[in-house]
């Protein structure tokens, strides 16, 4: 077989022999090619794989096209290869077990296999046709193959399948239902999904009558007109319409959108294809959107502020009625003419540039809240204050698609702020010139927000040194501190009250008497967070004050007249209860109590229990009942006058009562000062003072304290200096007034 093989593709003498093509000699001398010549040319010039194998199925010949297909060079030896070597490993089993046995048994086999590429390529999908070769006697002499490269076709088929799969997936994804219609016969071809939209089962027959019967009656004229247009040869053949369908069997209303095109031949419609998709959800959403927009528009119209939507070019595309009052078509930042009617100023006083306006900033993506205050000039020249805020408006992709602007009329607010500032200026001027201390405190934070300048004079320290309520309480005399704390609690619950208390100044240790009026300052929500007060220093107050309590007009006028004639400041009360209601807030003074009204003795009794600086002079007829006078004196009256009383007697009794107040005040002040001085002593100095009070000498005190007499003498000198005493008896009096007891004695 190898001797009779056709010329190989690399047989150069055969490939270039001119005689094979009738080219040797002159045209008249050309010989006719033999059958072998023609066969050799066919094999050499073929574009398919042609191979021959011997009786052992060993490859002995592969043409040039075949060698190129599998990556063999023209001169490469193939004698060492087997047929299976030409195939990819995954197909060699099928070749060995199926293809070659069938070839030897039936004389032929064909099928799709995959060639390998000897040069390392990816290989080729081929249609392998193999057939056995026999001699004239029918003996098996080998096999041959004519193999076609079908890779391109397979790729095209795969792409087609992929495309069809994608198309079907797209159809399924969006719920499309393709359909066709024959305008000549009226035949309709619908899938199951489309039948379901008409409320029909998958096997239901459909025709034009079924189609038309389910169309919503109000929509049928539009549909029929659209069909007429798409079948008109003079038109474009396009059919596109949305309409409602009432299910034939289920009665459900659905919206559908259909799109198709008619094909024409010789001016006549011959076919139509289209698709239908259900859009019920979309149409309902659009209806809901329209309803929502209507509600939004109605809501915006009710707002007391101007609200508008601005497109990216600054044009106002949606505005409520209030915004319309400002006569805007574009926001001022992009409209030079309207910007002249809007003025705003930076903190440094310069006028804002339009690019700094809220609308322009909103279009750049900024949120301007709470906004910028503008002075707007109406077309009639009237000016008013407005507050403009803005925010970017984003589409569903979060891209800036405009801005929302809000304009609020704050003219009243601005004028109120101006009035408030003027009021605050007047308040501060009053506070700066007042001898009383005006203060404000925040109950929640405990901070003192304001102390007027008089604070420095009364408390003897700078306002900065008393930052909070705790510092104020620390300045209050220890005996009055609980009352001050309770007063704060009461005013925090909404009560207004007057409190008298003492303070101890840090600068000179002096004790001052304060009359403080506490009052709550409710917030807008009614909650009391701030309290205020007016503190008056009454330490040295010596004015003449009297309070007359008498139910009878005549008696009351007589008492008041006598006192006022002597330059007393008089306040009259028609009943004891009326007086007691305000007694806690009254300045020290003498109470003239008319006992003609039964039960008035309770006034004297309650004032006595409260230890108020309001001594009582009782006036009334005892009718010879001495016990009546005794009861009055026990109730707390310091004197008793029986009518007819002389004005001089009344004035003497009142002066005597007020003198007692001054004496008590003087004794109290002396006691406080003594206590302050004693407090300043060291523990050792106080021990020496207690020893002196017990009658000890320097030696006995030294022996008791374990000190030397000289040391006791030094401490004694310091005690005398601290108490301001020149003699020992004077020091004893001061210490006794301060409540100091001799060594070894209890304070009980």
XYZ file of C-alpha atoms in Angstrom:
748
model
C 0.000 0.000 0.000
C 2.832 2.340 0.784
C 4.301 1.789 -2.687
C 1.038 2.701 -4.415
C 0.152 5.620 -2.148
C -0.836 8.865 -3.813
C 1.871 11.485 -3.975
C 2.385 13.166 -0.597
C 1.689 16.788 -0.179
C 5.410 17.290 0.279
C 6.334 15.486 -2.987
C 7.797 18.512 -4.707
C 8.379 16.845 -8.082
C 4.722 15.970 -8.367
C 3.531 19.294 -6.950
C 5.553 21.316 -9.434
C 5.344 19.057 -12.509
C 3.909 21.274 -15.304
C 2.712 18.233 -17.224
C 0.020 17.647 -14.618
C -1.612 20.892 -15.697
C -1.017 20.626 -19.447
C 1.683 23.263 -19.309
C 4.646 21.293 -20.759
C 5.582 22.295 -24.302
C 3.264 24.131 -26.508
C -0.494 24.078 -25.966
C -0.908 21.841 -28.948
C 1.498 19.329 -27.500
C -0.202 19.078 -24.009
C -1.149 15.566 -22.996
C -4.423 14.724 -21.222
C -3.969 14.223 -17.428
C -4.451 10.703 -16.155
C -6.891 9.680 -13.468
C -4.007 9.434 -11.011
C -3.019 12.967 -11.905
C -6.497 14.221 -11.250
C -6.739 12.312 -7.968
C -3.404 13.670 -6.811
C -4.524 17.234 -7.609
C -7.812 16.661 -5.753
C -6.065 15.423 -2.636
C -3.489 18.164 -2.741
C -5.921 21.043 -3.259
C -8.761 19.864 -0.984
C -9.620 22.002 2.063
C -10.805 19.041 4.134
C -8.813 16.510 6.125
C -7.969 13.479 3.919
C -6.108 10.627 5.526
C -5.219 7.033 4.676
C -4.305 4.199 7.061
C -2.877 0.764 6.399
C -4.370 -2.616 7.275
C -3.179 -2.124 10.856
C -4.964 1.212 10.906
C -1.672 3.054 11.153
C -1.750 6.498 9.460
C 0.325 6.556 6.279
C -0.893 9.761 4.644
C -2.436 13.086 5.669
C -2.944 15.847 3.140
C -1.768 19.433 3.602
C -5.171 20.720 4.781
C -5.381 17.909 7.308
C -1.863 18.543 8.626
C -2.710 22.209 9.094
C -5.954 21.286 10.885
C -4.112 19.225 13.537
C -0.948 21.334 13.738
C 1.515 19.031 11.890
C 4.245 20.481 9.700
C 4.351 19.437 5.999
C 7.504 17.335 6.509
C 6.661 15.813 9.888
C 6.829 12.006 10.070
C 3.534 10.377 11.040
C 4.613 6.745 10.904
C 4.920 6.540 14.688
C 1.376 7.878 15.309
C -1.811 5.924 15.785
C -5.249 7.021 14.737
C -6.218 7.721 18.375
C -3.292 10.136 18.677
C -5.186 12.523 16.404
C -8.065 12.858 18.886
C -8.466 14.556 22.209
C -8.160 12.329 25.240
C -11.851 12.671 26.099
C -12.835 11.187 22.695
C -10.250 8.393 22.449
C -12.424 5.919 24.341
C -15.340 6.467 21.936
C -12.960 6.035 18.990
C -11.503 2.831 20.378
C -14.715 1.240 21.647
C -17.240 2.396 19.065
C -15.923 4.078 15.931
C -13.088 1.711 14.897
C -14.938 -1.561 15.711
C -17.924 -0.321 13.673
C -15.599 0.700 10.839
C -14.032 -2.787 10.662
C -17.399 -4.503 10.964
C -19.634 -2.350 8.762
C -17.009 -0.817 6.545
C -17.833 2.744 7.558
C -18.530 5.068 10.509
C -19.196 8.747 10.901
C -19.843 11.107 13.789
C -18.706 14.215 15.637
C -15.373 14.005 17.414
C -12.700 16.448 18.511
C -9.225 16.533 16.955
C -6.267 17.467 19.074
C -3.754 20.102 17.984
C -0.182 18.844 18.026
C 1.142 22.378 18.322
C -0.646 22.939 21.632
C -3.759 24.636 20.297
C -7.274 24.130 21.613
C -8.240 21.505 19.024
C -11.035 21.296 16.488
C -14.543 19.820 16.433
C -14.912 17.727 13.261
C -17.350 15.496 11.427
C -15.249 12.288 10.986
C -16.245 10.077 8.029
C -14.196 6.849 7.861
C -14.564 3.981 5.370
C -12.691 0.755 4.683
C -10.651 0.219 1.470
C -10.831 -3.091 -0.406
C -8.955 -4.517 -3.426
C -10.598 -6.002 -6.505
C -10.923 -9.340 -4.741
C -12.655 -7.710 -1.768
C -9.689 -7.989 0.523
C -9.201 -5.332 3.207
C -6.280 -3.158 2.281
C -6.711 -0.164 4.642
C -8.995 2.719 5.586
C -9.500 6.317 4.614
C -11.172 9.355 6.137
C -12.572 12.567 4.813
C -13.031 14.850 7.835
C -14.715 18.258 7.868
C -13.981 21.059 10.349
C -17.369 21.935 11.905
C -16.040 24.197 14.682
C -17.517 27.338 13.150
C -20.879 25.676 12.716
C -20.830 24.382 16.295
C -19.960 27.820 17.591
C -22.763 29.329 15.559
C -25.174 26.729 16.856
C -24.042 27.405 20.430
C -24.402 31.117 19.913
C -27.835 30.602 18.419
C -28.864 28.457 21.349
C -27.486 31.038 23.757
C -29.247 33.837 21.923
C -32.512 31.916 21.910
C -32.077 31.111 25.598
C -31.393 34.745 26.362
C -34.388 35.822 24.337
C -36.589 33.345 26.148
C -35.137 34.421 29.491
C -35.830 38.051 28.623
C -39.352 37.168 27.580
C -39.887 35.237 30.801
C -38.258 37.965 32.889
C -40.532 40.749 31.702
C -43.543 38.503 31.190
C -43.730 38.995 27.428
C -46.146 36.897 25.422
C -45.296 36.691 21.705
C -48.187 36.103 19.336
C -48.974 36.148 15.645
C -51.974 36.966 13.484
C -52.754 36.186 9.875
C -54.687 39.174 8.448
C -55.788 37.043 5.492
C -57.388 34.212 7.474
C -57.820 35.882 10.857
C -55.982 33.016 12.598
C -54.427 33.845 15.960
C -51.527 32.027 17.632
C -51.297 32.699 21.413
C -49.188 31.116 24.118
C -50.511 30.026 27.528
C -49.384 33.231 29.252
C -51.328 35.419 26.845
C -54.441 33.245 27.217
C -54.161 33.624 30.983
C -54.293 37.433 30.597
C -57.653 36.952 28.877
C -58.766 34.680 31.737
C -58.562 31.527 29.562
C -57.023 28.086 30.235
C -53.950 27.035 28.195
C -55.953 24.748 25.863
C -58.727 27.249 25.089
C -59.174 28.112 21.372
C -58.869 31.786 20.456
C -60.152 33.812 17.571
C -60.956 37.416 16.804
C -64.282 37.246 18.622
C -62.682 35.874 21.805
C -60.016 38.568 21.627
C -62.501 41.416 21.201
C -64.984 40.091 23.793
C -62.545 40.596 26.695
C -61.505 44.159 25.833
C -62.909 46.743 28.241
C -65.904 48.350 26.499
C -64.627 51.912 26.899
C -61.269 50.919 25.354
C -62.575 48.893 22.395
C -62.960 51.835 19.952
C -59.300 52.823 20.513
C -58.124 49.247 19.961
C -60.094 48.802 16.739
C -58.756 52.129 15.443
C -55.176 51.021 16.218
C -55.731 47.732 14.312
C -57.058 49.651 11.314
C -53.962 51.909 11.312
C -51.436 49.066 11.491
C -53.093 47.209 8.568
C -53.227 50.314 6.370
C -50.631 49.847 3.565
C -50.011 53.597 3.512
C -48.869 53.581 7.158
C -45.825 52.171 8.926
C -47.611 49.024 10.079
C -46.781 49.657 13.747
C -49.323 48.592 16.364
C -48.779 49.948 19.891
C -51.529 50.502 22.437
C -52.382 50.091 26.127
C -55.854 48.946 27.137
C -57.827 47.046 29.763
C -59.003 43.455 29.591
C -61.778 41.771 31.605
C -60.960 38.064 32.029
C -63.414 35.888 30.069
C -63.749 33.304 32.839
C -62.248 34.901 35.938
C -63.641 38.440 35.456
C -60.372 40.036 36.617
C -59.514 43.475 35.213
C -55.974 43.702 33.837
C -53.993 46.292 31.912
C -51.943 45.136 28.907
C -49.480 46.842 26.595
C -49.024 45.361 23.105
C -46.528 46.192 20.401
C -46.291 44.642 16.932
C -45.794 45.224 13.228
C -47.621 44.190 10.068
C -45.818 42.892 6.967
C -47.172 43.751 3.512
C -46.879 42.177 0.064
C -48.220 43.857 -3.045
C -49.943 46.445 -0.879
C -51.757 43.870 1.239
C -51.180 42.820 4.881
C -49.978 39.243 4.910
C -48.633 38.694 8.462
C -48.407 40.252 11.863
C -46.220 39.462 14.863
C -46.267 41.173 18.238
C -45.803 40.865 21.965
C -48.072 41.543 24.921
C -47.021 42.344 28.491
C -49.223 42.860 31.523
C -48.836 46.361 33.020
C -51.540 46.230 35.690
C -49.069 46.963 38.476
C -47.512 49.812 36.504
C -50.862 51.416 35.717
C -52.005 51.103 39.306
C -48.692 52.563 40.476
C -49.130 55.466 38.048
C -52.651 56.013 39.334
C -51.358 55.888 42.920
C -48.596 58.328 41.935
C -51.119 60.725 40.466
C -53.193 60.448 43.615
C -50.077 60.960 45.750
C -49.086 64.009 43.712
C -52.599 65.357 44.130
C -52.410 64.877 47.902
C -48.931 66.429 47.939
C -50.162 69.433 45.984
C -53.180 69.793 48.280
C -50.936 69.501 51.342
C -48.467 72.076 50.047
C -51.325 74.475 49.455
C -52.268 74.270 53.139
C -48.748 75.008 54.412
C -48.171 78.488 55.867
C -44.689 78.550 54.291
C -43.589 78.689 50.663
C -42.361 75.371 49.221
C -41.123 74.743 45.701
C -39.268 72.229 43.532
C -36.474 73.598 41.354
C -35.042 71.883 38.261
C -31.259 71.706 37.626
C -31.438 75.015 35.715
C -32.955 76.826 38.679
C -36.459 77.023 37.197
C -39.322 76.537 39.669
C -41.365 73.623 38.336
C -43.633 73.147 41.370
C -44.703 75.818 43.856
C -47.475 76.195 46.394
C -49.654 79.252 46.797
C -47.476 80.922 49.449
C -44.342 80.675 47.332
C -46.312 82.285 44.511
C -46.532 85.464 46.588
C -42.855 86.051 45.876
C -43.445 86.173 42.091
C -40.610 83.805 41.170
C -40.058 81.898 37.941
C -36.452 81.066 38.752
C -34.597 81.112 42.044
C -32.842 84.465 42.652
C -29.368 82.907 42.480
C -29.829 82.299 38.717
C -32.144 85.222 37.944
C -30.282 88.537 38.100
C -33.439 90.634 37.976
C -35.180 88.954 40.917
C -31.947 88.668 42.937
C -32.021 92.453 43.385
C -35.146 92.051 45.520
C -33.427 89.613 47.932
C -30.753 90.835 50.337
C -28.826 88.795 52.872
C -25.704 89.634 54.823
C -22.782 87.621 56.157
C -21.729 87.901 59.831
C -18.987 90.329 58.794
C -21.601 92.668 57.286
C -20.906 92.085 53.595
C -23.815 91.379 51.272
C -24.049 87.760 50.139
C -23.286 86.953 46.517
C -26.113 85.083 44.703
C -23.874 81.996 44.384
C -24.029 81.782 48.193
C -27.840 81.749 48.264
C -29.508 78.551 49.573
C -31.014 77.622 46.178
C -27.638 77.662 44.416
C -26.052 75.698 47.250
C -28.892 73.160 47.148
C -28.273 72.570 43.441
C -24.606 71.952 44.310
C -25.596 69.244 46.772
C -25.571 71.213 50.044
C -28.337 71.162 52.640
C -28.923 74.680 53.998
C -30.876 74.323 57.251
C -32.227 76.176 59.214
C -31.597 78.644 56.420
C -30.444 82.183 55.706
C -32.398 85.309 56.643
C -33.222 87.629 53.729
C -34.859 91.008 53.397
C -37.364 90.633 50.545
C -38.682 93.701 48.743
C -42.193 93.261 47.345
C -43.030 94.821 43.985
C -44.890 97.582 45.857
C -41.698 98.439 47.772
C -42.753 96.905 51.098
C -39.921 95.025 52.824
C -40.250 91.962 55.013
C -37.929 89.424 56.592
C -37.873 85.856 55.218
C -35.864 82.749 56.026
C -34.825 80.643 53.019
C -33.603 77.060 53.282
C -32.838 74.481 50.606
C -31.819 70.875 50.091
C -30.770 68.869 47.010
C -33.425 66.756 45.285
C -32.160 63.318 44.205
C -33.571 60.943 41.616
C -33.774 57.157 42.100
C -30.098 56.850 41.128
C -29.142 59.316 43.900
C -28.151 61.895 41.307
C -28.914 65.558 42.004
C -31.938 66.366 39.877
C -32.805 69.762 41.314
C -33.470 71.265 44.721
C -36.268 71.847 47.208
C -36.541 75.425 48.486
C -38.529 76.666 51.475
C -39.354 80.328 52.134
C -40.739 81.289 55.532
C -42.050 84.709 56.500
C -40.227 85.650 59.730
C -41.002 89.344 59.711
C -42.955 89.170 62.969
C -40.225 87.010 64.521
C -37.506 89.460 63.505
C -39.450 92.417 64.846
C -40.054 90.496 68.071
C -36.317 89.773 68.305
C -35.609 93.470 67.875
C -38.128 94.332 70.575
C -36.611 91.655 72.805
C -33.122 93.048 72.295
C -34.400 96.518 73.140
C -36.079 95.097 76.224
C -32.889 93.299 77.238
C -30.937 96.522 76.800
C -33.392 98.338 79.052
C -33.235 95.495 81.577
C -29.448 95.536 81.680
C -29.393 99.306 82.066
C -31.791 98.973 84.980
C -29.747 96.132 86.474
C -26.504 98.057 86.116
C -27.889 101.005 88.088
C -29.919 99.093 90.655
C -28.598 98.665 94.198
C -30.416 95.320 94.317
C -28.905 92.120 92.939
C -30.785 90.718 89.928
C -30.015 87.082 89.199
C -31.042 84.226 86.876
C -30.389 80.529 87.535
C -30.779 77.371 85.433
C -32.299 74.699 87.688
C -31.388 71.812 85.364
C -27.696 72.623 84.996
C -27.373 74.442 88.334
C -25.637 77.315 86.537
C -26.068 80.976 87.482
C -26.703 82.610 84.123
C -26.722 86.216 85.269
C -25.679 88.344 88.260
C -26.119 92.099 88.099
C -23.245 94.479 88.985
C -24.682 95.121 92.488
C -23.644 91.557 93.368
C -20.053 92.652 93.830
C -21.055 95.294 96.410
C -23.405 93.030 98.386
C -21.537 89.703 98.288
C -18.066 91.248 98.233
C -16.878 89.142 95.280
C -16.891 89.180 91.487
C -19.805 87.443 89.682
C -17.298 85.117 87.983
C -16.409 83.718 91.414
C -19.971 82.438 91.898
C -20.714 80.360 88.788
C -23.505 78.129 90.104
C -26.289 77.607 92.615
C -24.053 75.413 94.785
C -21.663 78.349 95.231
C -24.572 80.591 96.187
C -25.827 78.097 98.781
C -22.317 77.870 100.195
C -22.391 81.634 100.796
C -25.663 81.411 102.755
C -25.344 81.320 106.539
C -25.384 77.658 107.724
C -28.480 78.288 109.868
C -30.402 79.639 106.844
C -29.099 77.223 104.209
C -31.913 74.665 104.519
C -34.509 77.388 104.105
C -32.744 78.658 100.983
C -32.662 75.141 99.535
C -36.386 74.658 100.181
C -37.103 78.053 98.618
C -35.401 76.941 95.394
C -37.479 73.774 95.376
C -40.684 75.731 95.879
C -39.943 78.241 93.151
C -39.049 75.318 90.865
C -42.605 74.031 91.324
C -44.019 77.378 90.216
C -44.335 79.340 93.462
C -43.289 82.976 93.904
C -41.969 83.770 97.371
C -39.872 86.161 99.454
C -37.081 84.795 101.644
C -34.995 86.539 104.297
C -31.621 84.937 104.870
C -28.081 85.773 105.879
C -24.889 85.446 103.860
C -21.310 85.347 104.994
C -19.018 87.304 102.729
C -15.803 85.526 101.820
C -13.813 88.744 101.503
C -14.281 90.201 105.015
C -16.265 87.425 106.778
C -19.050 89.955 107.361
C -22.613 88.692 107.763
C -25.233 90.472 105.620
C -29.003 90.154 105.775
C -30.711 89.589 102.426
C -34.343 89.897 101.434
C -34.695 87.861 98.210
C -37.775 87.635 95.973
C -37.794 84.323 94.055
C -39.942 83.872 90.926
C -40.237 81.088 88.308
C -39.648 81.660 84.580
C -41.700 79.041 82.675
C -40.537 77.896 79.223
C -42.840 77.720 76.208
C -43.805 74.160 77.153
C -44.682 75.302 80.677
C -41.736 73.500 82.229
C -39.795 75.624 84.728
C -36.091 75.449 83.960
C -35.116 79.007 84.863
C -35.757 80.982 88.031
C -34.982 84.583 88.779
C -34.690 86.759 91.811
C -34.153 90.243 93.208
C -31.906 90.231 96.295
C -31.934 93.314 98.561
C -29.396 93.986 101.288
C -31.426 94.892 104.382
C -28.598 94.639 106.919
C -28.631 98.322 107.868
C -32.231 99.178 107.072
C -33.704 101.382 109.814
C -36.861 102.729 108.171
C -40.062 103.319 110.167
C -42.621 100.721 109.133
C -45.969 99.773 110.589
C -48.704 97.335 109.577
C -52.269 98.101 110.732
C -54.789 95.247 110.996
C -58.357 96.414 111.623
C -61.694 95.288 110.272
C -63.468 98.568 111.000
C -62.957 101.357 108.522
C -63.049 104.078 111.150
C -60.590 102.416 113.522
C -58.292 101.525 110.650
C -58.272 105.088 109.320
C -57.572 106.493 112.793
C -54.615 104.180 113.379
C -53.170 104.761 109.907
C -53.589 108.517 110.177
C -51.788 108.737 113.534
C -48.841 106.700 112.273
C -48.518 108.484 108.938
C -48.549 111.826 110.754
C -45.365 110.658 112.493
C -43.741 109.784 109.122
C -44.287 106.037 109.397
C -44.624 103.991 106.241
C -47.969 102.276 106.845
C -49.667 99.318 105.141
C -53.251 98.490 106.216
C -55.086 95.130 106.212
C -58.796 94.513 106.700
C -58.300 91.074 108.290
C -55.699 89.063 110.118
C -55.825 86.325 107.492
C -55.050 88.791 104.693
C -52.029 89.943 106.671
C -50.766 86.419 107.455
C -50.930 85.488 103.740
C -48.141 87.967 102.983
C -46.382 88.218 106.340
C -43.474 86.083 105.159
C -42.569 88.635 102.481
C -42.876 91.787 104.605
C -39.998 93.955 105.755
C -39.390 94.252 109.510
C -41.850 96.599 111.186
C -44.376 96.970 114.007
C -47.822 95.353 113.713
C -50.715 97.361 115.186
C -53.413 94.754 115.821
C -57.029 95.770 116.481
C -58.502 93.101 118.778
C -62.088 94.238 118.202
C -62.323 91.487 115.575
C -62.578 88.077 117.304
C -59.810 85.679 116.425
C -57.197 88.315 115.653
C -55.065 87.030 118.517
C -54.028 84.191 116.191
C -51.997 86.771 114.245
C -49.807 87.539 117.231
C -49.514 83.835 118.043
C -48.388 82.829 114.555
C -45.904 85.692 114.327
C -44.473 84.628 117.674
C -44.120 81.024 116.502
C -42.463 82.148 113.268
C -40.047 84.398 115.210
C -40.702 87.065 112.621
C -39.266 90.539 113.079
C -42.815 91.860 113.376
C -43.543 92.817 117.028
C -47.243 93.272 117.834
C -48.870 96.202 119.646
C -52.446 95.182 120.524
C -55.283 97.745 120.610
C -58.683 96.932 122.113
C -61.116 97.239 125.027
C -60.649 94.652 127.777
C -63.891 95.698 129.604
C -62.098 95.179 132.903
C -61.109 91.641 131.974
C -57.454 91.389 132.997
C -57.234 87.883 131.608
C -57.915 89.293 128.139
C -54.755 91.402 128.365
C -52.816 88.445 129.727
C -53.897 86.307 126.781
C -52.810 89.013 124.379
C -49.381 89.257 125.988
C -48.967 85.473 126.014
C -49.945 85.361 122.357
C -46.962 87.548 121.588
C -48.083 91.180 121.944
C -45.298 93.400 123.319
C -47.756 96.100 124.475
C -51.510 96.647 124.935
C -53.462 99.916 124.467
C -57.041 100.319 125.657
C -59.266 102.951 124.056
C -59.537 105.734 124.193
C -55.843 105.740 123.350
C -53.886 108.898 122.678
C -51.791 109.181 119.513
C -48.743 109.835 121.653
C -49.251 106.551 123.517
C -49.607 104.676 120.228
C -46.435 106.208 118.799
C -44.517 105.465 122.005
C -45.595 101.821 121.971
C -44.648 101.435 118.297
C -41.255 103.108 118.788
C -40.537 100.866 121.746
C -41.411 97.756 119.704
C -39.193 98.853 116.812
C -36.355 99.605 119.211
C -36.587 96.007 120.331
C -36.171 94.935 116.713
C -33.053 97.049 116.429
C -31.718 95.617 119.684
C -32.355 92.083 118.518
C -30.724 92.891 115.184
C -27.735 94.384 117.003
C -27.425 91.374 119.294
C -27.781 89.002 116.366
C -25.212 90.874 114.360
C -22.844 90.839 117.335
C -23.398 87.130 117.821
C -22.771 86.449 114.139
C -19.631 88.521 114.136
C -18.432 86.737 117.304
C -19.113 83.369 115.712
C -17.199 84.418 112.614
C -14.230 85.419 114.730
C -14.352 82.214 116.777
C -14.519 80.177 113.563
C -11.293 81.834 112.397
C -9.392 80.493 115.451
C -7.171 77.427 115.193
C -8.046 74.355 117.246
C -5.246 75.139 119.730
C -6.322 78.758 120.073
C -9.941 77.709 120.697
C -8.754 75.264 123.401
C -6.863 78.090 125.103
C -10.015 80.302 124.909
C -12.160 77.565 126.476
C -9.577 77.263 129.277
C -9.761 81.025 129.919
C -13.570 80.830 130.082
C -13.207 78.117 132.723
C -11.132 80.536 134.845
C -7.788 78.907 134.130
C -4.423 80.643 134.262
C -1.610 80.315 131.769
C 0.008 77.664 133.937
C -3.124 75.547 134.550
C -4.112 75.736 130.881
C -0.560 74.758 129.860
C -0.668 71.815 132.246
C -4.055 70.667 130.874
C -3.058 70.984 127.200
C 0.499 69.695 127.681
C 2.040 72.985 126.579
C 4.504 75.387 128.087
C 3.126 78.511 129.799
C 4.992 80.609 127.211
C 3.200 78.855 124.364
C -0.182 79.376 126.070
C 0.680 83.063 126.465
C 1.380 83.368 122.738
C -1.919 81.623 121.857
C -3.766 83.872 124.304
C -2.381 87.001 122.620
C -3.536 85.695 119.222
C -7.009 84.950 120.602
C -7.363 88.485 121.961
C -6.249 89.926 118.640
C -8.590 87.707 116.624
C -11.594 88.597 118.835
C -10.778 92.291 118.786
C -10.827 92.344 122.619
C -8.600 94.562 124.712
C -9.325 92.868 128.053
C -10.066 89.353 129.174
C -13.646 90.180 130.332
C -14.351 91.635 126.860
C -13.048 88.443 125.263
C -15.231 86.375 127.597
C -18.312 88.365 126.597
C -17.583 87.893 122.894
C -16.995 84.162 123.303
C -20.125 83.724 125.398
C -22.180 85.570 122.793
C -20.846 83.190 120.173
C -21.945 80.196 122.243
C -18.487 79.029 123.312
C -18.539 77.052 126.569
C -15.755 76.692 129.140
C -13.565 73.642 128.821
C -15.274 70.549 130.212
C -18.834 71.918 129.769
C -21.367 70.611 127.285
C -23.025 72.837 124.613
C -26.373 71.323 125.448
